[in-house]
Structures are given as structure tokens and as C-alpha cells.
PDB file of C-alpha atoms in Angstrom:
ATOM      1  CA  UNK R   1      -2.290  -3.656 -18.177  1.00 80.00           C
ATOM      2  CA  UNK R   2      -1.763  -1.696 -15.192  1.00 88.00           C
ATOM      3  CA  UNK R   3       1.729   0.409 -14.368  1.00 93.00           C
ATOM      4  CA  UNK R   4       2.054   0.724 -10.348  1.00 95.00           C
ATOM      5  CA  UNK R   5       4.921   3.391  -9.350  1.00 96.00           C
ATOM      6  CA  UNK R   6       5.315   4.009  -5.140  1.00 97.00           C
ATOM      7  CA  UNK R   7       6.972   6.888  -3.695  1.00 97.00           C
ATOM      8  CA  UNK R   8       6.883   8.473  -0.464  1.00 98.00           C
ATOM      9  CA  UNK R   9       8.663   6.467   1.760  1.00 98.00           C
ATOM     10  CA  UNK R  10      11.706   7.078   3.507  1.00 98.00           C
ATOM     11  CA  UNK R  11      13.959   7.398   6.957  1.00 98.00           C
ATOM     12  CA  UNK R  12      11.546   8.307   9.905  1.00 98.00           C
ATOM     13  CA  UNK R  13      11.524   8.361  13.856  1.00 98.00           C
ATOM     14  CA  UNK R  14       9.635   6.161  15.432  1.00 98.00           C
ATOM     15  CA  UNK R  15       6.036   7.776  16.401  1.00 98.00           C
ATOM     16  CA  UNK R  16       6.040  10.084  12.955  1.00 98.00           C
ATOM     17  CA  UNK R  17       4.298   9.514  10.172  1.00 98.00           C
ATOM     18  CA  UNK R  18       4.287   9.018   6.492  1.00 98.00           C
ATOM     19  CA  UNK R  19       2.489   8.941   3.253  1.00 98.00           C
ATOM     20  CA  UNK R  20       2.993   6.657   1.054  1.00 98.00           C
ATOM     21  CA  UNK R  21       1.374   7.067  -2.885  1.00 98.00           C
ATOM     22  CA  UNK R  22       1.063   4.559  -5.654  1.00 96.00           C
ATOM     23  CA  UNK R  23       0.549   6.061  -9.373  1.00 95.00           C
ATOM     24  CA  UNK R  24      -1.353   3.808 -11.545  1.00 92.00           C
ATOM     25  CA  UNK R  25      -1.504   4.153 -15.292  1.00 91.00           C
ATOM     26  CA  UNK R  26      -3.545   2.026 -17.384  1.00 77.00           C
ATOM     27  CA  UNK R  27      -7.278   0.676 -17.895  1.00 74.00           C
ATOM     28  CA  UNK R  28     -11.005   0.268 -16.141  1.00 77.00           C
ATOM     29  CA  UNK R  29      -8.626   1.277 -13.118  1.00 82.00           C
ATOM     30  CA  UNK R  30     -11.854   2.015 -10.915  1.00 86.00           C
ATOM     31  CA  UNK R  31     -12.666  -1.937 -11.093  1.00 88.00           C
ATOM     32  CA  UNK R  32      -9.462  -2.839  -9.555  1.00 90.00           C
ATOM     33  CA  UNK R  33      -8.698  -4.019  -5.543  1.00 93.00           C
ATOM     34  CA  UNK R  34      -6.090  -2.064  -4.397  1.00 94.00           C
ATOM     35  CA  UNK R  35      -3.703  -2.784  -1.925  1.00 97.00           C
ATOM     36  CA  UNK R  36      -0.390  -2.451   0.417  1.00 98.00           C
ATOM     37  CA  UNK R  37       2.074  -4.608   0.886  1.00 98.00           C
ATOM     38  CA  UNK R  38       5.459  -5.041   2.592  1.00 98.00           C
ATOM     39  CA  UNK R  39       8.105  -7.365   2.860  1.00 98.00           C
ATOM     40  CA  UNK R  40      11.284  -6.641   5.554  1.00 97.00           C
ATOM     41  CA  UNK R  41      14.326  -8.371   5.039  1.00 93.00           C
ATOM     42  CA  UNK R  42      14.147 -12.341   5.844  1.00 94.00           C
ATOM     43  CA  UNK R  43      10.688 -11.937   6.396  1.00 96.00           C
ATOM     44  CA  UNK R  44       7.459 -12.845   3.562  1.00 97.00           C
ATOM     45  CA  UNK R  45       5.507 -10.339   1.649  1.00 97.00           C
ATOM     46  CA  UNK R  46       2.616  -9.221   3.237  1.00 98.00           C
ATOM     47  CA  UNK R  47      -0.613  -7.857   3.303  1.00 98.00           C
ATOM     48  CA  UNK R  48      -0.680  -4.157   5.065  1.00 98.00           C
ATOM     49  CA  UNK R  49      -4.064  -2.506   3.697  1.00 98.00           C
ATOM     50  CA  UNK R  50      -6.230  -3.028   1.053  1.00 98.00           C
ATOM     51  CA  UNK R  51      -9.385  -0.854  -0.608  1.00 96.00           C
ATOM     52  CA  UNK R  52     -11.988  -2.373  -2.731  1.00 94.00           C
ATOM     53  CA  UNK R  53     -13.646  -0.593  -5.900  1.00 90.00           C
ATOM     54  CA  UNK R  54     -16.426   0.244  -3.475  1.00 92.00           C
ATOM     55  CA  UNK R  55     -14.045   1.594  -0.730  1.00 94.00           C
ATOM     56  CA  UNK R  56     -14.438  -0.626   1.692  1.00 96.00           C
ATOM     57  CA  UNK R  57     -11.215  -1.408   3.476  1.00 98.00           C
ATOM     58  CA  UNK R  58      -9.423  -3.962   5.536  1.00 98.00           C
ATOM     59  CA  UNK R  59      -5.998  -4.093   7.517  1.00 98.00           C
ATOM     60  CA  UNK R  60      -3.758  -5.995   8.911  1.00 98.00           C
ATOM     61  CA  UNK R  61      -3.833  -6.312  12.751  1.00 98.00           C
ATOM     62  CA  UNK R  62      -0.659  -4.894  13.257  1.00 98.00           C
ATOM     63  CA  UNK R  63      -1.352  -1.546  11.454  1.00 98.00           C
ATOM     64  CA  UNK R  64      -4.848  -1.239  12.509  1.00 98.00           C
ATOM     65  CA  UNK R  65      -5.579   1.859  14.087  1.00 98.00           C
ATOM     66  CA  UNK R  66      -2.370   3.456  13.062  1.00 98.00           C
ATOM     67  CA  UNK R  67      -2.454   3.182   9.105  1.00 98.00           C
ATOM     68  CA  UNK R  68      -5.295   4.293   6.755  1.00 98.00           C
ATOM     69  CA  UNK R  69      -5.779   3.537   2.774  1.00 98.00           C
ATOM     70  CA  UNK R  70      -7.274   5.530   0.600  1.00 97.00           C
ATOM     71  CA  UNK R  71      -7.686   5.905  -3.106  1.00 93.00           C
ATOM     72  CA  UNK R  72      -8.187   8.731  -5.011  1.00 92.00           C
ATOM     73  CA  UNK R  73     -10.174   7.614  -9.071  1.00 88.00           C
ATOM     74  CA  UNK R  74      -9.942  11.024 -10.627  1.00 89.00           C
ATOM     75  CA  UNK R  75      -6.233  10.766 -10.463  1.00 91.00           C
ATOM     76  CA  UNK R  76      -5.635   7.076 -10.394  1.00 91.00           C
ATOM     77  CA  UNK R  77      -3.833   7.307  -6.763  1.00 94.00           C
ATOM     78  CA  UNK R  78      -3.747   5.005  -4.236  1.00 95.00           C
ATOM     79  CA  UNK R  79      -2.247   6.778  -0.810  1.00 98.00           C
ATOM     80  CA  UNK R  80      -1.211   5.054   2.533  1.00 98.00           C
ATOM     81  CA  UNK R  81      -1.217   7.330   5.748  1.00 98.00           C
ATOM     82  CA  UNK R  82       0.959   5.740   8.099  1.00 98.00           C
ATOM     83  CA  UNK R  83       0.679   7.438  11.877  1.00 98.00           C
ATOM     84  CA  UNK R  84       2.718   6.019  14.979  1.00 98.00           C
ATOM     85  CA  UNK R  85       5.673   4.168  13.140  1.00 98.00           C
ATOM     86  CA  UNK R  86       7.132   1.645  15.241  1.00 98.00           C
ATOM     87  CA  UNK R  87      10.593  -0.072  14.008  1.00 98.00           C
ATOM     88  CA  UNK R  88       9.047  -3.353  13.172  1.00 97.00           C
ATOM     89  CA  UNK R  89       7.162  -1.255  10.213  1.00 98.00           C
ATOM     90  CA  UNK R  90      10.742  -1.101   8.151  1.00 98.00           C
ATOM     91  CA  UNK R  91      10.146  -2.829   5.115  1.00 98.00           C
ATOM     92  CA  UNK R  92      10.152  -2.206   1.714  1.00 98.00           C
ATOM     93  CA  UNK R  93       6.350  -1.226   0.747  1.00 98.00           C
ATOM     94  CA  UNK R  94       4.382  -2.328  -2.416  1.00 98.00           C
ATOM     95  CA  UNK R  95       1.276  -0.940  -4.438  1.00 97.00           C
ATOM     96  CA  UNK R  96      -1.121  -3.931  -5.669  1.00 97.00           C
ATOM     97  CA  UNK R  97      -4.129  -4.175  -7.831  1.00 95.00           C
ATOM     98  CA  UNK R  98      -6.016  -6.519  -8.759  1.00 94.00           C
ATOM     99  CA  UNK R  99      -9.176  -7.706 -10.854  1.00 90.00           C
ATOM    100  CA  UNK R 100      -9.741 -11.440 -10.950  1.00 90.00           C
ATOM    101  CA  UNK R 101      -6.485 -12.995 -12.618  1.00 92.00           C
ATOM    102  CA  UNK R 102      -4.891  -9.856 -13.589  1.00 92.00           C
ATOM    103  CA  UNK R 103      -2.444  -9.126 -11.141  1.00 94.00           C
ATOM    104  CA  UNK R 104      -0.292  -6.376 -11.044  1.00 95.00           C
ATOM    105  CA  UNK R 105       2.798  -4.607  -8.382  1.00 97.00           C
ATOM    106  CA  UNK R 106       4.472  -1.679  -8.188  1.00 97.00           C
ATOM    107  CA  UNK R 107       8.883  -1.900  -7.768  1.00 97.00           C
ATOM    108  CA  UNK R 108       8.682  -0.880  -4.041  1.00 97.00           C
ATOM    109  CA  UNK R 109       9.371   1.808  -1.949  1.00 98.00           C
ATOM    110  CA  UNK R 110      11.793   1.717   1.316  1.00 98.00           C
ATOM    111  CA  UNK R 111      10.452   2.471   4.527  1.00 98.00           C
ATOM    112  CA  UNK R 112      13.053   2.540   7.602  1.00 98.00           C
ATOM    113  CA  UNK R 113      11.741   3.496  11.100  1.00 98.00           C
ATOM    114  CA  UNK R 114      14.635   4.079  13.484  1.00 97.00           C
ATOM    115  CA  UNK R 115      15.569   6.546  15.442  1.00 94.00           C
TER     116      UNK R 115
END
């Protein structure tokens, strides 16, 4: 099993940035896809950035160019940069990983972008 804790996030003007970090406790975490996710009120979760056990990453269209994942192995970090903020990136943000049916989340940290 795999323990996902977020912190990091926070009130923020739009056009500043943030980092975001997931701490992950637990097994064989190098095999796992990693990801961000966020969910604003009324709205469904989705997927912001996600990084594969070989690094290769993937966004979603709205953060691309502004947000960049990154994971760290030796400490068992996942990190998300987040440059620009606009006020449509309030949401609450989640850590993900995953390995084939295990499927694990993190409780969620707030993110509010308003000036």
C-alpha cells in the first residue's frame, strides 16, 4: 500500500506561482504512475499532470506550458510547479499513483487563485 500526503498549496495572486509536493510512503514506489489531480467546487475530478516510472510526462491542455511535474525516487516525492495561476486553477489538488489495479490518492490540498 501506498500513503499519499499533499502540501503546498495555498492563497495566491493570479500570475504567481506555486509548488505543490506529494509524500509517498510505502512499496516498489519507483514502479508507480504518478499524477495530479484537481477537482473545484461543482466541477469533476480531473486530470492536471501525470509522470510515468520512466519520466515521461503528459498534461492537461489547460496547464500546458504553465505547470510542470516532476518526481523525485530517492525521497519518494512527487512535486508540481505551477507558474502563471489564473483563477480558474482554484481547486482542491490531489497526488495519485498508480500500478495496474492498485490505486491510491492523497486527502487534497487547497489551491485558491484570486487576487
Amino acid at each position: 500500500q501506498v500513503q499519499l500526503v499533499e502540501s503546498g498549496g495555498g492563497l495566491v495572486q493570479p500570475g504567481k506561482s506555486l509548488r505543490l509536493s506529494c509524500a509517498a510512503s510505502g512499496t516498489a514506489f519507483t514502479v508507480y504512475v504518478l499524477g495530479w489531480y484537481r477537482q473545484a467546487p461543482g466541477k469533476q475530478r480531473e486530470l492536471v499532470a501525470s509522470i510515468s516510472s520512466r519520466y515521461s510526462t503528459e498534461y492537461a491542455d489547460s496547464v500546458k506550458g504553465r505547470f510542470t511535474i516532476s518526481r523525485d525516487n530517492a525521497v519518494n516525492t512527487i512535486y508540481l510547479e505551477m507558474n502563471n495561476l489564473k483563477p480558474e486553477d482554484t481547486a482542491v489538488y490531489y497526488c495519485n499513483a498508480k500500478y495496474f489495479r492498485l490505486d491510491y490518492w492523497g486527502q487534497g490540498t487547497q489551491v485558491t487563485v484570486s487576487s
